């Protein structure tokens, strides 16, 4: 499994960068930091049948860090939520595939429009409450960025989820230590992040967000908890391409032809 | 109106298991009966309206019919972006109740006045904006809203609003109603303040000024058919009356309608609303209405001046 997931993630990293180059789409660094987590979620964790993407009992996944959409779109295409060739429209005028997820109904598998940070987790909280009230059978997941934890609404949601004991709600924080214009610790003193979530009444795990074994263990453990669960995934922005890693210029930069080729060479499939 | 709301939503929720009440930590005791029979469907979301609005959208996307209840500024301007993105853009089946609208909480100061909510909610696509004038109209609109797709905002008063309508009125979303017949002046009002217009109209009758009073019921949708029918009746003036700011409310909506349809040369319109100002010297709702010229005597004076000039 581990090898397979690594191969899949590497393939999707290539596609993210190729698409960014072709469609002039930014946020490569943010997509590369969370792609391993997305791959694990969609290949191993989420109970969603791509052929029944509106089944009422499906697990719900909200990409609260909506600027990671170029990564999520690649994942959904690879899982055949929609035909792969639809991504040829990515970034073209009139396409539904642009920088953020649109509202449901335009792209199969997208549960909520995100991109305005701080909305996704509260929406996921509502979905988790809806599961409990209607006695349905699903778990709800929301992926946040560390920068997104600047938003007060994240902490409003954190408190209510705790008060409501929503143990079927899991948050994954893609903690790449950067936000748009600076180090997340310097902009808003995000640390001690783990203690913050813990003090808000959540179960906490800290993992390496690029290690599939740790990712697997954390999701399994989250299911055993009686509280909402936050997985703080330490990641590297731009992970997988040496000259993009931990360089925040790649929050907005789009590769030139030379950078594209260098990236793809680094991400060649060695298997 | 808030008591009627609590009673009616409780009745509805007994049959409609999708209805969930989300409270922003208000409504103490009002929802006791609801909580007794459906404790799992009443959630006190705390003093955290942004989260409350977004989670309502999430609930709606998963099949529920959340009803969000708190004081108007906090369920509108406080969480405007969550209404725009979560509720309206997602076309979420939810209901936003703004209680104590306009100057209902006059003594509590500008923090609790809502004189901008119509202007801003009206600018958002795909959300209904309802302005019932009495408890019965609220009851009808509440029931209808919960059968329609998409979000609805209902702007209600607080307590003690008089009954305005008779059995002859057809109350429904997007439906204006004439509640006093007249020929000289047409008052188009929204909300409980229409009772001031009725009182002013009775006084003006003694001065041979014959005023027709209608309630618009909602600002979105606007009963354009009703407005068009009145264009040919040759009223000297149309007066819009609302407990809201002058900017962007009902008066603005009707002027925009007139402009967009090339009717500006067919009517004269005067807006009676709150000037674009904060209210610093406080009193109860009646005091503030009077101070701002929104009470019956203020309305009467405005109309008299129009007729004399």
XYZ file of C-alpha atoms in Angstrom:
580
model
C 0.000 0.000 0.000
C 2.680 2.427 1.025
C 4.500 2.190 -2.294
C 1.303 2.495 -4.266
C 0.231 5.627 -2.409
C 3.628 7.181 -2.941
C 3.426 6.508 -6.649
C -0.060 7.952 -6.834
C 0.982 11.051 -4.898
C 4.008 11.538 -7.113
C 1.881 11.257 -10.249
C -0.565 13.806 -8.884
C 2.253 16.171 -7.925
C 3.345 16.114 -11.554
C -0.182 16.818 -12.727
C -0.594 19.701 -10.274
C 2.565 21.354 -11.554
C 1.776 20.682 -15.221
C -1.686 22.147 -14.755
C -0.321 25.186 -12.947
C 2.063 25.798 -15.844
C -0.538 25.280 -18.547
C -3.518 26.990 -16.877
C -1.567 29.683 -14.964
C -2.963 28.490 -11.621
C -1.079 29.426 -8.392
C -0.915 27.755 -4.962
C 1.426 24.950 -6.024
C 3.169 25.038 -2.653
C -0.118 24.645 -0.778
C -1.227 21.779 -3.017
C 2.045 19.903 -2.681
C 1.977 20.157 1.102
C -1.417 18.464 1.401
C -1.457 16.045 -1.530
C -0.227 13.043 0.487
C -3.020 13.626 3.011
C -5.575 13.928 0.209
C -4.336 10.744 -1.439
C -4.619 8.799 1.809
C -8.095 10.190 2.467
C -9.492 9.320 -0.945
C -7.719 5.995 -1.469
C -7.925 4.578 2.052
C -10.101 6.528 4.447
C -13.231 8.124 3.050
C -16.280 5.953 2.450
C -17.406 7.594 -0.754
C -18.305 5.694 -3.893
C -17.402 7.970 -6.828
C -20.312 6.459 -8.743
C -22.687 7.500 -5.948
C -21.142 10.802 -4.966
C -24.472 12.087 -3.612
C -25.322 9.038 -1.491
C -26.780 10.365 1.744
C -24.586 8.087 3.869
C -21.293 9.029 2.206
C -18.508 10.436 4.304
C -18.196 14.187 3.894
C -14.868 15.808 3.099
C -14.530 19.598 3.072
C -11.375 21.187 1.765
C -11.611 24.144 4.105
C -8.311 25.417 2.687
C -10.019 25.957 -0.636
C -6.851 27.138 -2.384
C -5.764 23.492 -2.375
C -8.453 22.844 -4.999
C -5.991 22.211 -7.857
C -4.771 19.247 -5.812
C -8.257 18.055 -4.902
C -9.443 18.236 -8.516
C -6.585 15.934 -9.543
C -7.519 13.497 -6.776
C -11.197 13.458 -7.756
C -10.314 12.936 -11.418
C -7.934 10.115 -10.571
C -10.674 8.477 -8.477
C -13.051 8.887 -11.444
C -15.583 11.141 -9.801
C -15.638 12.718 -13.241
C -13.880 11.946 -16.538
C -10.211 12.837 -16.518
C -10.530 14.791 -19.762
C -12.701 17.403 -18.026
C -9.512 18.725 -16.473
C -8.397 19.812 -19.930
C -10.742 22.754 -19.326
C -8.897 23.691 -16.132
C -8.280 27.435 -16.037
C -9.951 28.163 -19.369
C -12.538 30.954 -19.592
C -15.978 29.582 -18.793
C -14.664 26.468 -17.072
C -15.854 25.387 -13.604
C -12.297 24.276 -12.838
C -10.452 27.301 -11.519
C -8.652 28.195 -8.322
C -11.290 27.205 -5.747
C -14.001 24.566 -5.381
C -17.383 25.813 -6.607
C -20.635 24.986 -4.835
C -21.920 21.408 -5.156
C -23.507 20.497 -8.438
C -20.732 21.668 -10.741
C -17.962 19.185 -9.984
C -18.824 15.718 -8.682
C -17.297 15.077 -5.286
C -17.133 18.701 -4.166
C -19.187 19.127 -0.996
C -18.853 22.871 -0.422
C -17.524 26.020 -1.995
C -14.468 27.116 -0.081
C -11.753 29.653 -0.646
C -12.910 32.221 1.842
C -10.972 30.802 4.758
C -12.777 29.942 7.960
C -15.992 28.741 6.328
C -15.206 25.095 5.683
C -14.831 23.824 9.231
C -18.089 25.450 10.406
C -19.868 23.920 7.419
C -18.356 20.539 8.241
C -19.556 20.989 11.808
C -23.086 21.475 10.493
C -22.741 18.332 8.413
C -21.590 16.368 11.446
C -24.558 17.640 13.453
C -26.881 16.727 10.572
C -25.534 13.172 10.672
C -26.311 12.875 14.362
C -29.735 14.519 14.204
C -30.888 12.414 11.257
C -29.229 9.227 12.538
C -27.250 8.762 9.345
C -24.003 6.851 9.046
C -21.083 8.975 7.996
C -18.008 10.708 9.287
C -17.099 14.291 8.439
C -13.605 15.531 7.658
C -12.302 19.048 7.156
C -8.813 19.952 5.996
C -7.524 23.303 7.232
C -4.386 25.256 6.554
C -2.379 26.689 9.401
C -2.983 30.199 8.063
C -6.687 29.474 8.157
C -6.439 29.045 11.915
C -6.085 32.849 12.015
C -9.828 33.040 11.439
C -11.991 33.415 14.531
C -14.714 31.263 13.044
C -12.363 28.251 13.233
C -12.206 28.632 16.994
C -15.935 29.269 17.267
C -16.443 25.963 15.480
C -13.815 24.260 17.620
C -15.647 25.248 20.820
C -19.065 24.198 19.592
C -17.831 20.873 18.219
C -16.358 20.162 21.615
C -19.538 21.182 23.462
C -21.543 18.937 21.141
C -19.066 16.036 21.559
C -18.885 15.478 17.812
C -16.646 12.445 17.817
C -17.347 11.747 14.144
C -15.732 15.006 13.098
C -12.059 14.969 12.175
C -9.968 18.003 11.343
C -6.692 17.692 9.487
C -4.416 20.706 9.686
C -1.924 20.987 6.863
C 0.691 22.625 9.037
C 3.293 23.772 6.515
C 4.363 26.726 8.703
C 3.620 29.330 6.039
C 0.714 31.538 5.151
C 0.376 33.808 2.140
C 2.901 36.435 3.119
C 4.908 35.056 5.990
C 5.682 32.422 8.590
C 2.467 31.473 10.313
C 4.110 31.675 13.713
C 5.314 35.211 13.056
C 2.041 36.521 11.599
C -0.280 35.304 14.346
C 1.677 33.365 16.984
C -0.036 30.116 16.072
C 2.038 28.071 18.502
C 1.441 26.131 20.643
C -1.040 24.875 18.048
C -1.480 21.441 19.521
C -2.152 22.834 22.989
C -4.664 25.273 21.557
C -6.762 22.524 20.018
C -6.353 20.360 23.077
C -7.515 23.138 25.373
C -10.558 23.601 23.155
C -11.563 20.050 24.008
C -10.264 18.114 21.021
C -8.283 14.924 20.811
C -4.913 15.778 19.293
C -2.384 13.883 17.229
C 0.747 15.288 15.663
C 2.120 13.437 12.674
C 4.424 13.745 9.687
C 1.917 14.646 6.971
C 4.044 13.027 4.283
C 4.385 9.637 6.004
C 1.544 7.346 4.945
C 2.094 5.017 7.861
C 1.637 7.831 10.384
C -1.311 9.226 8.434
C -2.991 5.832 8.536
C -2.465 5.365 12.253
C -3.805 8.831 13.046
C -7.038 8.352 11.119
C -7.579 4.976 12.734
C -7.007 6.367 16.202
C -9.335 9.308 15.510
C -12.185 6.841 15.036
C -11.771 5.534 18.565
C -12.120 8.879 20.258
C -15.129 10.171 22.158
C -14.264 13.750 21.217
C -13.751 15.568 17.926
C -10.292 14.840 16.658
C -7.634 17.140 15.215
C -4.717 15.684 13.301
C -1.948 18.242 13.112
C 0.036 17.141 10.096
C 3.489 18.659 9.912
C 4.116 19.215 6.232
C 6.493 20.998 3.915
C 5.127 23.602 1.593
C 6.124 22.640 -1.954
C 6.989 19.099 -0.838
C 8.511 16.919 -3.566
C 10.334 19.536 -5.616
C 13.628 20.592 -4.093
C 13.564 24.206 -5.201
C 9.950 24.690 -4.127
C 10.221 23.098 -0.693
C 9.742 25.553 2.149
C 10.009 28.496 -0.263
C 6.905 30.611 0.175
C 7.322 32.248 -3.212
C 5.512 29.183 -4.519
C 2.349 30.244 -2.771
C 1.654 32.449 -5.791
C 4.363 31.693 -8.341
C 3.682 29.778 -11.497
C 6.585 27.789 -12.955
C 8.272 28.798 -16.182
C 9.142 26.194 -18.800
C 12.525 25.444 -17.310
C 11.132 25.120 -13.778
C 8.408 22.858 -15.088
C 10.933 20.480 -16.660
C 13.157 20.489 -13.589
C 10.130 19.720 -11.401
C 8.966 16.877 -13.579
C 12.437 15.329 -13.643
C 12.552 15.366 -9.856
C 9.147 13.705 -9.758
C 9.881 10.969 -12.291
C 8.486 7.605 -11.328
C 11.422 5.472 -10.235
C 9.442 2.259 -9.908
C -43.870 38.684 16.932
C -41.093 36.707 18.562
C -43.576 34.803 20.740
C -45.657 33.959 17.699
C -42.494 32.832 15.956
C -41.540 30.521 18.819
C -45.033 29.051 19.003
C -45.401 28.594 15.269
C -41.975 27.097 14.618
C -42.674 24.661 17.439
C -45.925 23.614 15.778
C -44.229 23.248 12.404
C -41.352 21.236 13.828
C -43.725 18.703 15.351
C -44.628 17.602 11.830
C -41.480 18.524 9.984
C -38.593 16.554 11.453
C -36.115 18.428 9.267
C -36.588 21.667 11.184
C -33.745 22.517 13.559
C -33.507 25.689 15.631
C -30.117 27.313 15.970
C -30.059 30.001 18.627
C -27.326 32.554 19.161
C -27.662 32.219 22.913
C -30.953 34.085 23.107
C -34.616 33.162 23.444
C -34.406 32.050 27.047
C -37.556 30.006 27.875
C -39.201 30.877 24.537
C -38.274 27.532 23.074
C -38.911 25.370 26.141
C -41.700 23.433 24.467
C -39.548 22.865 21.382
C -36.667 21.685 23.535
C -38.972 19.338 25.420
C -40.121 17.387 22.405
C -37.056 17.729 20.183
C -33.986 18.384 22.346
C -31.692 17.094 19.623
C -33.075 19.654 17.174
C -32.451 22.723 19.310
C -28.833 23.829 19.360
C -27.596 26.817 21.272
C -24.674 27.822 19.094
C -23.396 30.336 21.586
C -22.419 33.897 20.854
C -20.678 32.939 17.648
C -22.833 33.937 14.723
C -20.312 33.405 11.929
C -19.962 29.764 12.900
C -23.708 29.434 13.421
C -24.495 30.692 9.925
C -21.941 28.460 8.205
C -22.941 25.377 10.158
C -26.551 26.034 9.179
C -25.441 25.877 5.549
C -23.678 22.589 6.201
C -26.811 21.198 7.849
C -28.960 22.327 4.942
C -26.640 20.650 2.442
C -27.190 17.427 4.383
C -30.975 17.566 4.258
C -32.064 19.589 7.291
C -34.046 22.844 7.450
C -32.142 24.969 9.974
C -33.783 28.088 11.366
C -31.287 30.606 12.718
C -32.556 32.892 15.433
C -30.925 35.866 17.062
C -31.100 39.656 17.216
C -31.032 41.235 13.764
C -27.602 42.910 13.650
C -25.983 39.671 14.789
C -27.764 37.442 12.325
C -27.174 39.791 9.372
C -24.345 42.311 9.384
C -22.273 40.339 11.886
C -22.076 37.343 9.594
C -22.702 38.848 6.192
C -20.079 36.835 4.363
C -21.370 33.595 5.823
C -24.825 34.538 4.508
C -23.446 35.413 1.097
C -21.256 32.348 0.632
C -22.697 29.665 2.906
C -26.404 30.405 2.615
C -26.989 32.244 -0.662
C -24.270 30.936 -2.979
C -24.957 27.355 -1.864
C -28.690 27.997 -2.228
C -29.034 26.388 1.197
C -32.517 25.601 2.494
C -32.311 27.671 5.626
C -34.244 30.387 7.343
C -32.675 33.388 9.045
C -34.836 35.153 11.604
C -33.765 38.615 12.654
C -35.649 39.470 15.808
C -36.000 42.975 17.223
C -35.440 44.607 13.851
C -35.211 48.307 13.124
C -35.521 50.217 16.381
C -37.206 47.493 18.437
C -34.207 47.535 20.754
C -33.946 51.294 20.580
C -32.713 51.825 24.153
C -29.879 49.362 23.629
C -28.131 51.742 21.267
C -26.606 51.517 17.806
C -25.127 48.081 18.553
C -28.675 46.711 18.568
C -30.282 48.930 15.934
C -30.700 47.335 12.518
C -30.991 50.046 9.924
C -28.747 48.476 7.268
C -29.875 44.854 7.106
C -32.333 45.281 4.235
C -29.777 47.171 2.177
C -27.097 44.552 2.505
C -29.210 41.409 2.345
C -31.063 42.800 -0.655
C -27.785 43.077 -2.535
C -27.083 39.354 -2.226
C -28.435 37.108 -4.986
C -30.780 34.186 -4.373
C -32.036 35.055 -0.894
C -35.598 36.094 -0.094
C -36.108 39.098 2.194
C -39.446 39.101 3.982
C -40.807 41.903 6.134
C -44.037 40.822 7.816
C -46.129 43.561 9.357
C -47.959 41.551 11.984
C -47.906 38.134 13.664
C -50.379 36.619 11.226
C -48.315 37.611 8.210
C -45.229 36.201 9.915
C -47.060 32.926 10.479
C -47.976 32.601 6.808
C -44.527 33.568 5.578
C -42.827 31.223 8.003
C -44.842 28.261 6.801
C -44.340 29.136 3.138
C -40.609 29.699 3.521
C -40.075 26.243 4.901
C -41.615 24.733 1.777
C -39.432 26.688 -0.646
C -35.925 25.910 -1.814
C -33.136 28.316 -0.985
C -32.485 30.733 1.846
C -34.935 33.203 3.345
C -34.367 36.087 5.722
C -37.362 37.205 7.776
C -37.097 40.528 9.543
C -39.394 40.632 12.556
C -40.180 42.984 15.428
C -40.004 42.148 19.098
C -43.269 42.084 20.988
C -46.623 43.805 21.226
C -47.059 44.460 17.507
C -50.752 45.065 16.685
C -52.676 42.851 14.306
C -52.978 44.636 10.991
C -54.678 42.284 8.607
C -58.222 41.052 8.267
C -59.436 37.745 6.887
C -59.891 39.422 3.511
C -56.162 39.886 3.066
C -54.258 37.276 1.144
C -50.963 36.964 2.916
C -48.183 35.257 1.081
C -44.570 35.741 0.097
C -44.234 38.505 -2.476
C -47.777 39.712 -1.935
C -48.653 43.332 -1.172
C -51.879 44.073 0.687
C -54.018 47.174 0.841
C -55.155 47.719 4.408
C -56.729 51.164 3.986
C -58.320 52.527 0.850
C -57.579 56.027 -0.406
C -57.068 58.146 -3.507
C -54.587 60.984 -2.895
C -51.500 59.432 -1.371
C -50.237 55.845 -1.452
C -48.170 54.689 1.511
C -46.141 51.558 0.876
C -44.912 50.221 4.203
C -43.047 47.241 5.536
C -42.951 45.860 9.034
C -44.935 46.715 12.156
C -44.340 50.435 11.642
C -47.292 50.321 9.240
C -49.500 50.933 12.300
C -48.038 54.473 12.443
C -49.096 54.971 8.821
C -52.644 53.894 9.601
C -52.834 56.310 12.485
C -51.425 59.157 10.375
C -53.898 58.357 7.605
C -56.837 58.624 9.983
C -55.619 62.047 11.106
C -55.095 63.193 7.519
C -58.639 62.172 6.609
C -59.800 64.985 8.892
C -57.819 67.350 6.736
C -59.298 65.997 3.518
C -56.193 64.116 2.531
C -57.227 60.666 1.500
C -54.464 58.129 2.062
C -54.240 54.548 0.888
C -52.012 52.296 2.967
C -50.483 49.088 1.693
C -47.960 46.670 3.106
C -45.417 45.211 0.711
C -44.869 41.999 2.704
C -41.439 41.431 1.240
C -38.676 43.409 -0.394
C -37.390 40.370 -2.296
C -39.465 39.360 -4.086
C -41.058 42.752 -4.647
C -44.718 42.641 -5.672
C -44.092 44.388 -8.981
C -47.550 43.572 -10.317
C -49.102 45.476 -7.434
C -46.809 48.440 -8.028
C -47.589 48.505 -11.749
C -51.326 48.414 -11.087
C -50.974 51.489 -8.905
C -49.032 53.513 -11.454
C -52.233 54.346 -13.345
C -54.146 55.448 -10.261
C -52.716 58.959 -10.273
C -51.728 59.248 -6.635
C -50.145 62.603 -5.923
C -47.350 60.902 -4.071
C -46.089 57.482 -3.215
C -44.598 57.301 0.262
C -42.355 54.457 1.335
C -42.237 53.831 5.057
C -39.772 51.552 6.789
C -37.980 51.275 10.120
C -34.648 51.110 8.339
C -32.083 53.516 6.974
C -32.816 55.596 3.900
C -29.958 53.935 2.068
C -30.829 50.722 0.309
C -34.166 49.849 1.882
C -37.670 49.542 0.496
C -37.624 53.097 -0.844
C -34.441 52.410 -2.757
C -35.828 49.128 -4.052
C -38.929 50.839 -5.452
C -36.911 53.670 -6.991
C -34.677 51.090 -8.650
C -37.734 49.236 -9.913
C -39.136 52.486 -11.306
C -35.845 53.394 -12.955
C -35.233 49.948 -14.425
C -38.716 49.911 -15.936
C -38.763 53.533 -17.173
C -41.528 54.516 -14.762
C -39.734 57.451 -13.140
C -41.904 59.970 -14.989
C -45.062 58.216 -13.805
C -44.685 58.658 -10.043
C -43.467 60.985 -7.361
C -41.964 59.143 -4.455
C -40.946 60.285 -0.999
C -39.011 57.959 1.277
C -39.699 58.043 4.998
C -36.920 56.203 6.781
C -34.011 56.869 9.115
C -31.429 59.343 7.852
C -27.956 57.939 7.332
C -26.831 58.586 10.896
C -26.195 56.843 14.180
C -28.707 57.499 16.936
C -26.917 58.708 20.019
C -29.653 60.081 22.255
C -31.652 57.053 23.237
C -35.153 56.277 24.393
C -37.705 53.578 23.767
C -38.936 52.689 20.294
C -41.812 55.184 20.410
C -39.495 57.967 21.546
C -36.992 57.270 18.789
C -39.619 56.977 16.095
C -40.995 60.335 17.158
C -37.560 61.927 17.251
C -36.850 60.704 13.741
C -40.220 61.669 12.293
C -41.238 58.049 11.833
C -44.212 58.166 14.215
C -47.758 58.952 13.109
C -47.382 62.692 13.640
C -44.099 62.786 11.753
C -45.631 60.866 8.879
C -48.667 63.138 8.923
C -46.487 66.268 8.825
C -44.382 64.946 5.972
C -47.472 64.160 3.923
C -49.120 67.482 4.738
C -46.023 69.350 3.602
C -45.946 67.387 0.366
C -49.590 68.164 -0.309
C -49.199 71.843 0.472
C -46.153 72.387 -1.730
